[in-house]
Every structure is written in structure tokens, then in C-alpha cells.
mmCIF file of C-alpha atoms in Angstrom:
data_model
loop_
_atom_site.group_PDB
_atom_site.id
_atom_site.type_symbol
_atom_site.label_atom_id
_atom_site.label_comp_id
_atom_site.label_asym_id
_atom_site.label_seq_id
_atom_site.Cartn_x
_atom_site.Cartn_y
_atom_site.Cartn_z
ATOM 1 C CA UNK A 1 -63.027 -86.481 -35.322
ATOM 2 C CA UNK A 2 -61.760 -88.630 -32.117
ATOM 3 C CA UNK A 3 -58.270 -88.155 -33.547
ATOM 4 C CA UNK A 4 -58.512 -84.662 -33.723
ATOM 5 C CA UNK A 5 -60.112 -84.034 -30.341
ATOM 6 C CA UNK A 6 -57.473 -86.230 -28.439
ATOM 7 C CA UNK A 7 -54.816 -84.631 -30.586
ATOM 8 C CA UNK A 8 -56.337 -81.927 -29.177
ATOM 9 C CA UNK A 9 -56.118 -82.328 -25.635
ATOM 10 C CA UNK A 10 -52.704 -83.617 -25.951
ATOM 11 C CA UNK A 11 -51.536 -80.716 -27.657
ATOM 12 C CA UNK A 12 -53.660 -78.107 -24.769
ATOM 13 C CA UNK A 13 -51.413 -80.249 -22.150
ATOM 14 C CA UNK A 14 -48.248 -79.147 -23.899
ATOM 15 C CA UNK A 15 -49.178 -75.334 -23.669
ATOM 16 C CA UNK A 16 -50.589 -75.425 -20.280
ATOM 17 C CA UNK A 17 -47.431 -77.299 -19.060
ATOM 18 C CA UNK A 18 -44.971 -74.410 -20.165
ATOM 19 C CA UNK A 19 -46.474 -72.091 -18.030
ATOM 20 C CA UNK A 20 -43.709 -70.495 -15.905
ATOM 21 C CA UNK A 21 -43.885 -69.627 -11.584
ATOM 22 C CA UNK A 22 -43.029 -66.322 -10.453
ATOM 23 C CA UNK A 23 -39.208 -66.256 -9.205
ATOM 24 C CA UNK A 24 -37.526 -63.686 -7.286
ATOM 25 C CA UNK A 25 -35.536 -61.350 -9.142
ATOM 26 C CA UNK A 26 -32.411 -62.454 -10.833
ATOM 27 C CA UNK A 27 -29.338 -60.962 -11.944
ATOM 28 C CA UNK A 28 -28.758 -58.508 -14.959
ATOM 29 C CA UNK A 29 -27.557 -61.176 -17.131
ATOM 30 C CA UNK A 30 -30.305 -64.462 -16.245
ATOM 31 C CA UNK A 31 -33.066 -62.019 -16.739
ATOM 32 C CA UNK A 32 -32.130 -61.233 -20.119
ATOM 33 C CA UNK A 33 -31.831 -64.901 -21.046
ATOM 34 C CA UNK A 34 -34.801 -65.517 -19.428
ATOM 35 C CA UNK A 35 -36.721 -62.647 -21.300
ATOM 36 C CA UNK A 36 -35.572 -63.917 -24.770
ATOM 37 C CA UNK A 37 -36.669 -67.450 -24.034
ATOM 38 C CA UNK A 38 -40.278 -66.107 -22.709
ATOM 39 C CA UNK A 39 -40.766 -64.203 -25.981
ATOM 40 C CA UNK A 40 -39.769 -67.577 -28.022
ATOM 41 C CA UNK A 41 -42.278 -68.952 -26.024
ATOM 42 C CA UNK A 42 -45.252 -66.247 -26.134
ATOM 43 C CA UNK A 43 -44.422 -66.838 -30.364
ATOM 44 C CA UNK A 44 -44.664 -70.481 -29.876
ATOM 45 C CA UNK A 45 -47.970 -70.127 -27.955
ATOM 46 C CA UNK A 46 -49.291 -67.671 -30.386
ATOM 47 C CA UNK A 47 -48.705 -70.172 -33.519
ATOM 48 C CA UNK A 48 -50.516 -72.947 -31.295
ATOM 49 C CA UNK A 49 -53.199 -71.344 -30.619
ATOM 50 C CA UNK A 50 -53.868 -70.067 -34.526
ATOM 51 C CA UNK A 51 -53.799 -73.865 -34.932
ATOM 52 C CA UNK A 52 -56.336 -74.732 -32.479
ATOM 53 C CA UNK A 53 -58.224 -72.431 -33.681
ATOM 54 C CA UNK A 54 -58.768 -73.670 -37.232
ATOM 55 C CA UNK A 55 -58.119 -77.247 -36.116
ATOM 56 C CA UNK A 56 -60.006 -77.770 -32.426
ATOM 57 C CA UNK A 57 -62.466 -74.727 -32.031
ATOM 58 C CA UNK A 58 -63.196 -76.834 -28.564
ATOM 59 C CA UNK A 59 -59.950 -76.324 -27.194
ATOM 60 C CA UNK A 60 -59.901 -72.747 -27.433
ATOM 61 C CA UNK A 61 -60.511 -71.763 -24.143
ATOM 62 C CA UNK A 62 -57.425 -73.796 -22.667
ATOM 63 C CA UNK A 63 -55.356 -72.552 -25.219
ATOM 64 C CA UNK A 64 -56.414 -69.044 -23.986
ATOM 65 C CA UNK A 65 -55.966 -69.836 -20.499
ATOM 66 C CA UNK A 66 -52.488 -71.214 -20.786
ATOM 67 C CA UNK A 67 -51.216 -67.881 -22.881
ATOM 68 C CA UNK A 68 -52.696 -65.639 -20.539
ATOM 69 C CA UNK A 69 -50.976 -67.115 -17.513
ATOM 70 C CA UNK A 70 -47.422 -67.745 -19.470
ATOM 71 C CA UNK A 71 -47.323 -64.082 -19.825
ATOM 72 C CA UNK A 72 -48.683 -63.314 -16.210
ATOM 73 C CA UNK A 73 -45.711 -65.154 -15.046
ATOM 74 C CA UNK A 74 -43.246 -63.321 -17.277
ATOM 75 C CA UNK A 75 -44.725 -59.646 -17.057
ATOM 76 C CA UNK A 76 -44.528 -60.056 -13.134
ATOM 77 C CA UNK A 77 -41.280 -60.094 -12.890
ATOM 78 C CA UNK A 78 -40.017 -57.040 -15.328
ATOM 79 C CA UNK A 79 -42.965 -55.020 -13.323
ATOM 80 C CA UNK A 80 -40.787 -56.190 -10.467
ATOM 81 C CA UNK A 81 -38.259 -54.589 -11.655
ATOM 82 C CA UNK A 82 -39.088 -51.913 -13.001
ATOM 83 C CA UNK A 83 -40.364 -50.477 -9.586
ATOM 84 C CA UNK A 84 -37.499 -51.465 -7.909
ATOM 85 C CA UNK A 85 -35.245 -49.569 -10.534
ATOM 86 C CA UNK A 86 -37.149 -46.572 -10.795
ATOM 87 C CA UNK A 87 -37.123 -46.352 -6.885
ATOM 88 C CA UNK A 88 -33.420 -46.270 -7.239
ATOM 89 C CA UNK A 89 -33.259 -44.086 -9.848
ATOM 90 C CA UNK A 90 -35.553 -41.176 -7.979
ATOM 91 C CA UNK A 91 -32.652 -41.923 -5.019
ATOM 92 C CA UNK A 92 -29.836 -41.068 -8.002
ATOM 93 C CA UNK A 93 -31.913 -38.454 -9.357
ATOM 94 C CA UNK A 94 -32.769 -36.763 -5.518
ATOM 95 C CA UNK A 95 -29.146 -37.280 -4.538
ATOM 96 C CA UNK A 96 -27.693 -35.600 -8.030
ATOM 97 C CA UNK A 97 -30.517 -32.593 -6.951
ATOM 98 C CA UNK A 98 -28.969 -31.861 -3.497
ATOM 99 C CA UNK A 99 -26.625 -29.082 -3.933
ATOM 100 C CA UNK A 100 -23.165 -29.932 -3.036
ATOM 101 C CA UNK A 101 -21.635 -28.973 0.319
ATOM 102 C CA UNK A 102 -19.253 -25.865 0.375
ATOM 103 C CA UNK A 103 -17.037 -26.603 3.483
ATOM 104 C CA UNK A 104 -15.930 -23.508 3.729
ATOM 105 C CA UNK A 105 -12.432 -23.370 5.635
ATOM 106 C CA UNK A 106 -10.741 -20.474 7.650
ATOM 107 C CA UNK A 107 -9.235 -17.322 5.230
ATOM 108 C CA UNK A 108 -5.732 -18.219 4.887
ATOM 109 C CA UNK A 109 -3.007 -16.315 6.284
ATOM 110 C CA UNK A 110 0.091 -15.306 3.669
ATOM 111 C CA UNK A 111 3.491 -14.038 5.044
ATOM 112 C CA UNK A 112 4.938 -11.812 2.651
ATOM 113 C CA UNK A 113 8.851 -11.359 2.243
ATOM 114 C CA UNK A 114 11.309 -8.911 1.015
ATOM 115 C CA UNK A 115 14.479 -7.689 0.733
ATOM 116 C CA UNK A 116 15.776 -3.689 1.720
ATOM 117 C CA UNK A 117 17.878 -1.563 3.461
ATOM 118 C CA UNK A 118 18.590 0.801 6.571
ATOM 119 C CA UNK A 119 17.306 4.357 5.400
ATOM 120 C CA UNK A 120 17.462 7.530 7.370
ATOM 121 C CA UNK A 121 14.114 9.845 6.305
ATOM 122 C CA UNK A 122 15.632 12.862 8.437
ATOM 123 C CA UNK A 123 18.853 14.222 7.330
ATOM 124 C CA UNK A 124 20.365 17.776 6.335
ATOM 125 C CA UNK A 125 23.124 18.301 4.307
ATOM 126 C CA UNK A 126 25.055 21.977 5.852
ATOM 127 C CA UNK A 127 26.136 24.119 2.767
ATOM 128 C CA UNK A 128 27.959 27.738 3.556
ATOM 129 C CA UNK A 129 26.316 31.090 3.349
ATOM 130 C CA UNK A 130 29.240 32.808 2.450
ATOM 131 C CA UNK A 131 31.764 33.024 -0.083
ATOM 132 C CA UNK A 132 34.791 32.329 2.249
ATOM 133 C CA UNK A 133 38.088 30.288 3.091
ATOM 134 C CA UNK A 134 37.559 26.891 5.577
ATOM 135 C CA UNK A 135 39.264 27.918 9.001
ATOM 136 C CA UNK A 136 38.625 24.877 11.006
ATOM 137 C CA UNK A 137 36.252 22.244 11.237
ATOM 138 C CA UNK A 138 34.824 21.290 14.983
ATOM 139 C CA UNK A 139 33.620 17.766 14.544
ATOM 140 C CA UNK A 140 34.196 14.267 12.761
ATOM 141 C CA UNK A 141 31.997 11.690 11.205
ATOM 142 C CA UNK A 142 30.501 9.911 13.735
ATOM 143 C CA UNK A 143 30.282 12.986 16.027
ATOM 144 C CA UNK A 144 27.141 13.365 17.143
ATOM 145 C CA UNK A 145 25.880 17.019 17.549
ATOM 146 C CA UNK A 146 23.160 19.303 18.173
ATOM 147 C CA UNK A 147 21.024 21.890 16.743
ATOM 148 C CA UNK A 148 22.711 24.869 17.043
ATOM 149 C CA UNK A 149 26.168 23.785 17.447
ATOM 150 C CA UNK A 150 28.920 25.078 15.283
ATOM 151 C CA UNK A 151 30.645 23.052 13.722
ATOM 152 C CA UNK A 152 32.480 24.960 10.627
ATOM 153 C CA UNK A 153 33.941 28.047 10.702
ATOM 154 C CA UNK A 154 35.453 30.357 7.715
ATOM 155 C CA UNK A 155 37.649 33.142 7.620
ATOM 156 C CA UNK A 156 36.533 36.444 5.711
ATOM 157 C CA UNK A 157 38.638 39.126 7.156
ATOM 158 C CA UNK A 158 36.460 41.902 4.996
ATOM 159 C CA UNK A 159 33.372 40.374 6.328
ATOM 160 C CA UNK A 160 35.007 41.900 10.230
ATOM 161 C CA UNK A 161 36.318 45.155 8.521
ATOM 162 C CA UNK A 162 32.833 45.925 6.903
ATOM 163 C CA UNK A 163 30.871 45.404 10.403
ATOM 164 C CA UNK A 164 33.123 47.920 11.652
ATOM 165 C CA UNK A 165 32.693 50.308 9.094
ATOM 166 C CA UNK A 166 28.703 49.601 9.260
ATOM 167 C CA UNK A 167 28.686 49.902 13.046
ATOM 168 C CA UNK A 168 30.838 53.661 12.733
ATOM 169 C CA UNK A 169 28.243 54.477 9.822
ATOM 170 C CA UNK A 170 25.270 54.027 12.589
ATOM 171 C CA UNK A 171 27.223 56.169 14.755
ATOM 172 C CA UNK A 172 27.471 59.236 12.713
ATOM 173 C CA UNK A 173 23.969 58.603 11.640
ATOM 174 C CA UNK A 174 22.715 58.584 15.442
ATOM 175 C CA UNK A 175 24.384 61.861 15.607
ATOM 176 C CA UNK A 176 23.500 63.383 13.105
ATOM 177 C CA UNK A 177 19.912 62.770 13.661
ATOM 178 C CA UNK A 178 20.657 64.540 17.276
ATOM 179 C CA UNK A 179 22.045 67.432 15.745
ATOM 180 C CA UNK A 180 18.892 67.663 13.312
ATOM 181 C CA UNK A 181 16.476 67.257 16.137
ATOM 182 C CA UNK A 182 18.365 70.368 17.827
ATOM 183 C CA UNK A 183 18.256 72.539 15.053
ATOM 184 C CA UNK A 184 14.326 71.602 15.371
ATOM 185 C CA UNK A 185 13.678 72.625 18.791
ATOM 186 C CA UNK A 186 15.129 75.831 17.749
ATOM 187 C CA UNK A 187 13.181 76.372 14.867
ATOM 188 C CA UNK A 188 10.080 75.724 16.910
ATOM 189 C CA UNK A 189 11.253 77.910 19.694
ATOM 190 C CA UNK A 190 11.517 80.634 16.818
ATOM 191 C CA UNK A 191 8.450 80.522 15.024
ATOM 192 C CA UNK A 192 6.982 81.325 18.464
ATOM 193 C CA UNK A 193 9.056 84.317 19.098
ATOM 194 C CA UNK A 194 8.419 85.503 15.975
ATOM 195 C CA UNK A 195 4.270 85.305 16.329
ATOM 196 C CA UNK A 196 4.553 87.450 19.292
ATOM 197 C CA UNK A 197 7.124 90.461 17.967
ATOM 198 C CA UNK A 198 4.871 89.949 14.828
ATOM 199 C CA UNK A 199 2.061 90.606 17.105
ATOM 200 C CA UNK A 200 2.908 94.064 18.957
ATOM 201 C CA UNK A 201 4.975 95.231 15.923
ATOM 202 C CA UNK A 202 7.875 94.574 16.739
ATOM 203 C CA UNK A 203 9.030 92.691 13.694
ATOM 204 C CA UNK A 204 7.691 92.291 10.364
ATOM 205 C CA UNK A 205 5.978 89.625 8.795
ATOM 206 C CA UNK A 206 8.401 88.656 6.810
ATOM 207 C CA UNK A 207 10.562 88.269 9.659
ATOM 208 C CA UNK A 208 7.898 85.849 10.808
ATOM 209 C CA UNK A 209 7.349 84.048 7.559
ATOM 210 C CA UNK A 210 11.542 83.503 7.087
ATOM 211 C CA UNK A 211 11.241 81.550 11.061
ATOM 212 C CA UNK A 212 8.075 78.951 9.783
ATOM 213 C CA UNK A 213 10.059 78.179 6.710
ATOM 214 C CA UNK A 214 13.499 77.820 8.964
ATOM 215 C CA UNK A 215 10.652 75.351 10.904
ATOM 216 C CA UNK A 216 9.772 73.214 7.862
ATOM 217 C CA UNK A 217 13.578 72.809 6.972
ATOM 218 C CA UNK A 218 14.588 71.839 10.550
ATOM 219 C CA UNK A 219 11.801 68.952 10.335
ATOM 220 C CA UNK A 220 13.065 67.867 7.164
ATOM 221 C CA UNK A 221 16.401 67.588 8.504
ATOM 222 C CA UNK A 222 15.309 65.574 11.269
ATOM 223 C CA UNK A 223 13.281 62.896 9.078
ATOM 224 C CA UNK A 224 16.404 62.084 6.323
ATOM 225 C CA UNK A 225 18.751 61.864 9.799
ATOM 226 C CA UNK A 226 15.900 59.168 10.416
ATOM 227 C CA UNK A 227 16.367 57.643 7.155
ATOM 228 C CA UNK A 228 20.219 57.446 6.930
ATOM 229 C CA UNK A 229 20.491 56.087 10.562
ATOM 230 C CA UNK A 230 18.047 53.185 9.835
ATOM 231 C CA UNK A 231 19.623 52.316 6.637
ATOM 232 C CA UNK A 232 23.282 52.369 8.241
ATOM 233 C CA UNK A 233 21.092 49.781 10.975
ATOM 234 C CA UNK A 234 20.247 47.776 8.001
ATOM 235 C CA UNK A 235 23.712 47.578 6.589
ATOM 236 C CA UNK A 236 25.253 47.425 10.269
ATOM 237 C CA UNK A 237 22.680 43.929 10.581
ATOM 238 C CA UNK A 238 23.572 42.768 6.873
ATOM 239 C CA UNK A 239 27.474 42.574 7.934
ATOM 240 C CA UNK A 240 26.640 40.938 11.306
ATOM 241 C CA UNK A 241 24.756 38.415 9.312
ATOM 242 C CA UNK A 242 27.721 37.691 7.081
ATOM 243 C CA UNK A 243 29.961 37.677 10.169
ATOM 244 C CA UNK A 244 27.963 35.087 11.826
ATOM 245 C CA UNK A 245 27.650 32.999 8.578
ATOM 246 C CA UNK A 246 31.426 32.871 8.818
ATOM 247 C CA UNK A 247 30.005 30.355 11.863
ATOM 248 C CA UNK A 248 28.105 27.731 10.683
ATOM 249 C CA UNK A 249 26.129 25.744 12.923
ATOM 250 C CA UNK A 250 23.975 22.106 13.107
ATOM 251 C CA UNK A 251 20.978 22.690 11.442
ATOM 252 C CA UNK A 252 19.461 19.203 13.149
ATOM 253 C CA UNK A 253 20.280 17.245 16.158
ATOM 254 C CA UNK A 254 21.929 13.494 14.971
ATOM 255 C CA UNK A 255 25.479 12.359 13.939
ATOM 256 C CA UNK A 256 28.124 13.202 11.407
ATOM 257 C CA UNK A 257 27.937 10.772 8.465
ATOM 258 C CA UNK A 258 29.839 12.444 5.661
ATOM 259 C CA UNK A 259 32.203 15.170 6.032
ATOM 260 C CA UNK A 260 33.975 17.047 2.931
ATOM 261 C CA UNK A 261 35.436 20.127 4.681
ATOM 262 C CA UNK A 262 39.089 20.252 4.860
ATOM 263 C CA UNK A 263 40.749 23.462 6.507
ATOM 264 C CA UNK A 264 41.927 25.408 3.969
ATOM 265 C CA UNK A 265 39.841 24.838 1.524
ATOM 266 C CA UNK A 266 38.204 27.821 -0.477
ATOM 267 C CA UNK A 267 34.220 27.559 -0.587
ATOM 268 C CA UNK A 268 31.310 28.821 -2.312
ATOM 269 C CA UNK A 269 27.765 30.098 -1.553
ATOM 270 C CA UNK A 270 25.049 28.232 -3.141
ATOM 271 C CA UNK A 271 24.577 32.114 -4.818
ATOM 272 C CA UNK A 272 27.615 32.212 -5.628
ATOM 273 C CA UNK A 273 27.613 29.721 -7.599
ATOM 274 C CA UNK A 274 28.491 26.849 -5.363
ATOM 275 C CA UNK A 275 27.705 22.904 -5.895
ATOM 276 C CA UNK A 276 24.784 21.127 -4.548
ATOM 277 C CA UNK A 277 26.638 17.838 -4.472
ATOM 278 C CA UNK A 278 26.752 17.177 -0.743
ATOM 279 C CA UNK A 279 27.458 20.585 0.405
ATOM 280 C CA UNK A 280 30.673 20.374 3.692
ATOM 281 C CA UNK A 281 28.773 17.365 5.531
ATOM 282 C CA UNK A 282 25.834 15.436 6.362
ATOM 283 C CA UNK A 283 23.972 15.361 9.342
ATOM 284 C CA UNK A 284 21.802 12.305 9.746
ATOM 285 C CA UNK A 285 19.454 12.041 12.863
ATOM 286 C CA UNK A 286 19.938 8.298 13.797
ATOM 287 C CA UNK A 287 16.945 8.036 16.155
ATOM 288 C CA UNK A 288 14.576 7.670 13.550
ATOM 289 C CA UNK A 289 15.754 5.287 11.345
ATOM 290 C CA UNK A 290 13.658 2.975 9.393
ATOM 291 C CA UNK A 291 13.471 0.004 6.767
ATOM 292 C CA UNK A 292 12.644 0.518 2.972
ATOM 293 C CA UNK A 293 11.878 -2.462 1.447
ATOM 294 C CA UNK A 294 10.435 -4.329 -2.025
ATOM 295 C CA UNK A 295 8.000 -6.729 -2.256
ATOM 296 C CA UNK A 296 6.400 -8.461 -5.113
ATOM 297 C CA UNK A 297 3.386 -6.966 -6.657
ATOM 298 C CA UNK A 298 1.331 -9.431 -6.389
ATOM 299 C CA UNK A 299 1.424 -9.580 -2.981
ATOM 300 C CA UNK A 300 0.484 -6.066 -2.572
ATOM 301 C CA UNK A 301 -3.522 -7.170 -1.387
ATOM 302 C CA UNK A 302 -2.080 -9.232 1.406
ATOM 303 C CA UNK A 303 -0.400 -5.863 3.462
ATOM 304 C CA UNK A 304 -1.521 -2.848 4.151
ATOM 305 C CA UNK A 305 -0.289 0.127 7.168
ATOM 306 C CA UNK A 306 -0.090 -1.470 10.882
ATOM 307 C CA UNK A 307 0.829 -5.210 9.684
ATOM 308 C CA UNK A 308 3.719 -6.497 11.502
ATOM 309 C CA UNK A 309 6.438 -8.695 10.927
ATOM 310 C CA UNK A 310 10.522 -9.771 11.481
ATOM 311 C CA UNK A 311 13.354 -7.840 9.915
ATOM 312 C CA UNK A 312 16.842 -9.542 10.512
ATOM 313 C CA UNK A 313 19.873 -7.477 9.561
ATOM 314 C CA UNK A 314 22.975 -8.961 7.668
ATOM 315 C CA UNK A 315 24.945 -7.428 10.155
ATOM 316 C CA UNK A 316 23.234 -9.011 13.132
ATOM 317 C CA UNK A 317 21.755 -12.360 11.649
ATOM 318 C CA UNK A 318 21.517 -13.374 15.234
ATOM 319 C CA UNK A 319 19.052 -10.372 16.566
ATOM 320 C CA UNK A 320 16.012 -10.231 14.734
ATOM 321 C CA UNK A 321 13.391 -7.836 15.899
ATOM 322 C CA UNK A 322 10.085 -6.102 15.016
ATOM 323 C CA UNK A 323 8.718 -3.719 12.272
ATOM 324 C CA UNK A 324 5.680 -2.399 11.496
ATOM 325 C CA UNK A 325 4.326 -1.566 7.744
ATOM 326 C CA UNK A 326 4.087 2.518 8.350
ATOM 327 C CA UNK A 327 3.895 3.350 4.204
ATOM 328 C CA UNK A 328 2.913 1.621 0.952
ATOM 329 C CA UNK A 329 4.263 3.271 -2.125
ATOM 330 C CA UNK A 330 1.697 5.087 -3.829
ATOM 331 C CA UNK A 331 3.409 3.916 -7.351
ATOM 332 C CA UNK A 332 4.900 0.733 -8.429
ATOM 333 C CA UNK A 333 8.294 -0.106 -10.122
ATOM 334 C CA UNK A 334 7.356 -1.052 -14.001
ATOM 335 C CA UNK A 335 11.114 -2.231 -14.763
ATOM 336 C CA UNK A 336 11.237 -4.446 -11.166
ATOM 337 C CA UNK A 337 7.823 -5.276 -10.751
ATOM 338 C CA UNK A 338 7.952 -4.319 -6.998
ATOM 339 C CA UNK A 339 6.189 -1.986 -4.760
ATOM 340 C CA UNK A 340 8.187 -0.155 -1.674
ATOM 341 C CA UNK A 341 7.063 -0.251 2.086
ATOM 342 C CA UNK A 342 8.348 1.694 4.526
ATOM 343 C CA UNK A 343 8.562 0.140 8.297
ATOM 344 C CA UNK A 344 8.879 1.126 11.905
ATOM 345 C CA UNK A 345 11.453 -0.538 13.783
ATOM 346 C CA UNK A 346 10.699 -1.505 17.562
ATOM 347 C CA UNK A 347 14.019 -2.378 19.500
ATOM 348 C CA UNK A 348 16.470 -2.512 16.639
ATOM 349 C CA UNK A 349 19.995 -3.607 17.534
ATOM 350 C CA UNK A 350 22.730 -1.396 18.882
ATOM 351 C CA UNK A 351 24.914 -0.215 16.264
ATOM 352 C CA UNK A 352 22.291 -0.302 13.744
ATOM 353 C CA UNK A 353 23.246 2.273 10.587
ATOM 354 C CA UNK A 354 21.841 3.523 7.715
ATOM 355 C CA UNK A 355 22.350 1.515 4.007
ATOM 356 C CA UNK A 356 22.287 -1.877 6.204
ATOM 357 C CA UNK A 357 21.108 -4.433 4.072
ATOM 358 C CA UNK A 358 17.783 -6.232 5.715
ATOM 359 C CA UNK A 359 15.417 -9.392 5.214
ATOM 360 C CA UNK A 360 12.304 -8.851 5.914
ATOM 361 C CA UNK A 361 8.746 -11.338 7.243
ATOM 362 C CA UNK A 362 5.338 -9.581 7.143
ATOM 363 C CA UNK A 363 2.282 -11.683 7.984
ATOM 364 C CA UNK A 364 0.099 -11.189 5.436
ATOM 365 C CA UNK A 365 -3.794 -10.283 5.818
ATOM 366 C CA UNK A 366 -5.871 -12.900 5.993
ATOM 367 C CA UNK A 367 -7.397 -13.459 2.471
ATOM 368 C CA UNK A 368 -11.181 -14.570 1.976
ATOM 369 C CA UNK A 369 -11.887 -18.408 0.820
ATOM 370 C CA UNK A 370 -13.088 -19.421 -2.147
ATOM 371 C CA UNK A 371 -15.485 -21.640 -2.588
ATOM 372 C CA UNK A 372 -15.496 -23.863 -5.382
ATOM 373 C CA UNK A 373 -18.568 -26.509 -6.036
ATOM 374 C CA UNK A 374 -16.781 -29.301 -7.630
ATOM 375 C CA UNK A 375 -13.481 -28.828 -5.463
ATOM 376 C CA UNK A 376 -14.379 -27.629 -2.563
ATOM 377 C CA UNK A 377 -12.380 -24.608 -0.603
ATOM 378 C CA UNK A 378 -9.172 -23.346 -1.594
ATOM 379 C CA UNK A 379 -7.353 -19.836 -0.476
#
């Protein structure tokens, strides 16, 4: 029984000597090592003490006591740890919970470009009135003119002869009305006679019935004089007018850029069946000239009416000056894919002319940011 109790003792030495100090936290890798070898152990320490137990109930107690503290020493630590790590993971977890910054930047600003021409919105093309032969022609392209001015005339030599004829007609018509309103005064004067013979006797009634219907004849006389003098006024005022068509004039003020009269040349009346292709010339007014130009359609949001922006003309590369976006196209090209703006000039150069070709700058409206969580601000 000695044997077994010093055995005893011996073996409650062993235990109690593999009891392990509390260490400050290691690496990833060490405490792993260190875990496994701690569990060997606790199974080690476990076996023992089912051995005291059946072979040294005496000894129990230390064997208890030496467990108890080998596993103190190793649950410390992972405790240790595991507050430390879950203090960093509520840091992860609170940082991944803040919502992200949006640094917003400043809208963008997009210049939009385009290519177009000269164009002249106010023009008139001058047909003739008449049916009639070119006699001469008063100006040349370039000419510039005003409203008003003649600047064609025909020859119609029937157009004079019937304005004479009309202005003989109202002649004969003026005096025959005088003659008619004679013939009434005397009927009137009549009628009055007649009452008063008619009156003492003197005549019959009949005699005084034949002078009121003598009365009524003279006024109807006297109203279709009227009638045929005003019509020969409106035929005397229809041959003026074809007279003075023979004289055609500027219908605008601007400058000659097409002419197609030649002298000589025999022309039509729209009514008469004449051509609508360009009529004798063109007038263009040259003070009001603007830009017509195409831009993409997809940068139709960035412009609207009032932008400004640069036009340069191919003909003066060298003086570049400034428009202003007056018109957006209300409809856009399906076979181009373009939409047309119309623009102001402000100081053009001298010399500038219609069909120029032009380059064109706008500066864009400033388009709103968008904000994007994951990569931040982009226009």
C-alpha cells in the first residue's frame, strides 16, 4: 500500500508540474500549436486522473487541482482573444455600416460642335405681273437696292393703247352722265309746271301725268350714266395697273444675288402660266444673315435658345466671332441623326455671304452629377 501511495504522489507531481502560466497573446500560427498541444494535454490529464481514481482515491484532490488550473491557463488566453477579436470585428462591422461618402463634384460643362452654312431667312424672289417682252433691266447681282425701286421693265405697247382707250371711255361716260343730269333738272322743273296749269285748269291731267313719268325716266337716265362712268373708272384703273406692272419694282430692301432677266426676253405671268423656278431675280436682304447648323442628337440636352458660342468661317479662318443659339429644330433628321440650330451672329466679318460654309463651338449647359456609391461622381 506504501508503493501505491508514493507511486501516487510521484505521479500527482507529474500533473501538477504541466500546469501552464498565462502568456501574452501570440501570433495566428503559435496559438494554434499551442491549442492542439493543450488539448493533448487536458486528454492526458483526464486519463490520469481516471487512474487515480481507481488506483489512489487519496490523491484525488491534487489530481483535481492540477486539471482545473491546466485549463485556467489555457482558456485565459482564447478568452483573450476572443475579446480582442470581436472588438475588432464591431470596428469592421461599424465601419462596413457607415454609408459611403458621395463627393459630389461641380455639373460638368460640355461644348457642343457642328458643322453649317451662311443662310439668308429674308429673301424675295421678283416674278412679272404681266404677260410681256423684257425691255431693260436696271441693276446687277450684287446691286444693292431698295424697296420700291424698279428694277425691270417690259414693253406691252397694247397695255399703253388700252389706258388710252379706258381713259376716253371715262370721258364720254362723265359726259354723258352730265347730259342725263340735265335732262333731270328739266324733268323736275316740268312736273312742277305741270301741278300748277293742272291746278287752275289750264292743262289736263294727263298732261300732268305724261311730265312725272318724263321725271322717272330722266332719273333713270342719270343713275345708268352713274353706272357706265364708274365701270369705265374701273377699267380706266385695271389698264393703269397693267401699265405700271410693265414696271416692276424691289419688293425688299437687300442685294441682287441671282439675276435671270436678259433684255429681250419674252416672259410670263405666274397666271399665265409662267414658271416658279426663280422667277427674273433674287433679292436677298444681307443684314440679317444667320448660321444653320447640325449637331449630333445626342447632344441635343446640353443646348437650348440664348447659349453662346464661336463660329469660324472657311473663308475667314482667321476671324472668328460670336453666335447665339436663336432656334432648335422642332424635328430631327432620321437618315443623319442630327438636329438643326439656327444662330445669331454678333460682329460677323466683312464680306460675309450666304451658303458660306461654317464651324461652329457652343458651350454646352452645365449637366447635373451623378452620384455613384461605389465610384464616386462622374458627369
Amino acid at each position: 500500500m506504501n508503493t501505491h501511495t508514493e507511486h501516487d504522489r510521484q505521479l500527482a507531481e507529474k500533473l501538477k508540474s504541466l500546469s501552464l502560466q498565462s502568456v501574452a497573446i501570440e501570433p495566428e500560427p503559435q496559438r494554434r500549436g499551442k491549442a492542439r498541444l493543450l488539448a493533448g494535454v487536458g486528454l492526458l490529464a483526464i486519463c490520469a486522473a481516471g487512474a487515480v481514481m481507481l488506483f489512489a482515491p487519496d490523491a484525488l484532490q491534487t489530481v483535481r487541482s492540477s486539471i482545473a488550473h491546466v485549463f485556467a491557463s489555457y482558456s485565459a488566453a482564447p478568452a483573450h482573444v476572443s475579446a480582442e477579436k470581436k472588438v475588432d470585428d464591431k470596428s469592421a462591422v461599424g465601419a462596413s455600416q457607415q454609408p459611403a461618402s458621395l463627393a459630389v463634384s461641380a455639373p460638368a460643362a460640355r461644348s457642343v460642335s457642328g458643322s453649317g452654312h451662311v443662310a439668308a431667312p429674308v429673301f424675295a424672289a421678283v416674278y412679272p405681273k404681266q404677260t410681256a417682252r423684257i425691255a431693260s433691266v436696271a441693276v446687277e447681282v450684287g446691286d444693292h437696292v431698295v424697296a420700291g425701286q424698279v428694277i425691270v421693265r417690259l414693253d406691252d405697247s397694247e397695255a399703253v393703247f388700252k389706258l388710252k382707250d379706258a381713259d376716253i371711255a371715262v370721258s364720254s361716260a362723265q359726259l354723258a352722265l352730265q347730259a342725263s343730269e340735265m335732262e333731270l333738272a328739266d324733268a323736275k322743273a316740268a312736273v312742277e309746271r305741270t301741278k300748277g296749269l293742272v291746278s287752275i285748269g289750264a292743262v289736263t291731267k294727263v298732261d300732268g301725268d305724261k311730265a312725272v313719268l318724263a321725271l322717272d325716266h330722266a332719273q333713270n337716265n342719270v343713275a345708268l350714266a352713274r353706272q357706265v362712268l364708274a365701270k369705265s373708272v374701273i377699267d380706266q384703273d385695271r389698264a393703269a395697273s397693267v401699265l405700271r406692272d410693265l414696271e416692276i419694282t424691289a419688293p425688299i430692301s437687300g442685294t441682287v444675288t441671282a439675276r435671270r432677266a436678259q433684255v429681250g426676253e419674252m416672259v410670263q405671268s405666274l397666271g399665265d402660266g409662267g414658271k416658279e423656278s426663280g422667277g427674273l431675280m433674287t433679292i436677298t436682304d444681307t443684314a440679317s444673315l444667320v448660321i444653320d447648323v447640325d449637331i449630333a442628337e445626342s447632344s441635343l440636352a446640353l443646348v437650348r435658345p440664348g447659349l453662346t458660342g464661336q463660329a469660324i468661317l472657311d473663308g475667314y479662318p482667321d476671324q472668328p466671332f460670336a453666335v447665339t443659339v436663336s432656334r432648335i429644330s422642332p424635328v430631327a433628321s432620321a437618315e443623319r441623326g442630327t438636329v438643326g440650330l439656327r444662330l445669331a451672329l454678333s460682329s460677323p466679318p466683312e464680306g460675309i455671304r450666304p451658303n458660306m460654309a461654317a464651324r461652329v463651338t457652343i458651350a454646352g449647359k452645365n449637366q447635373p452629377a451623378i452620384a455613384d456609391q461605389n465610384k464616386g461622381t462622374r458627369p
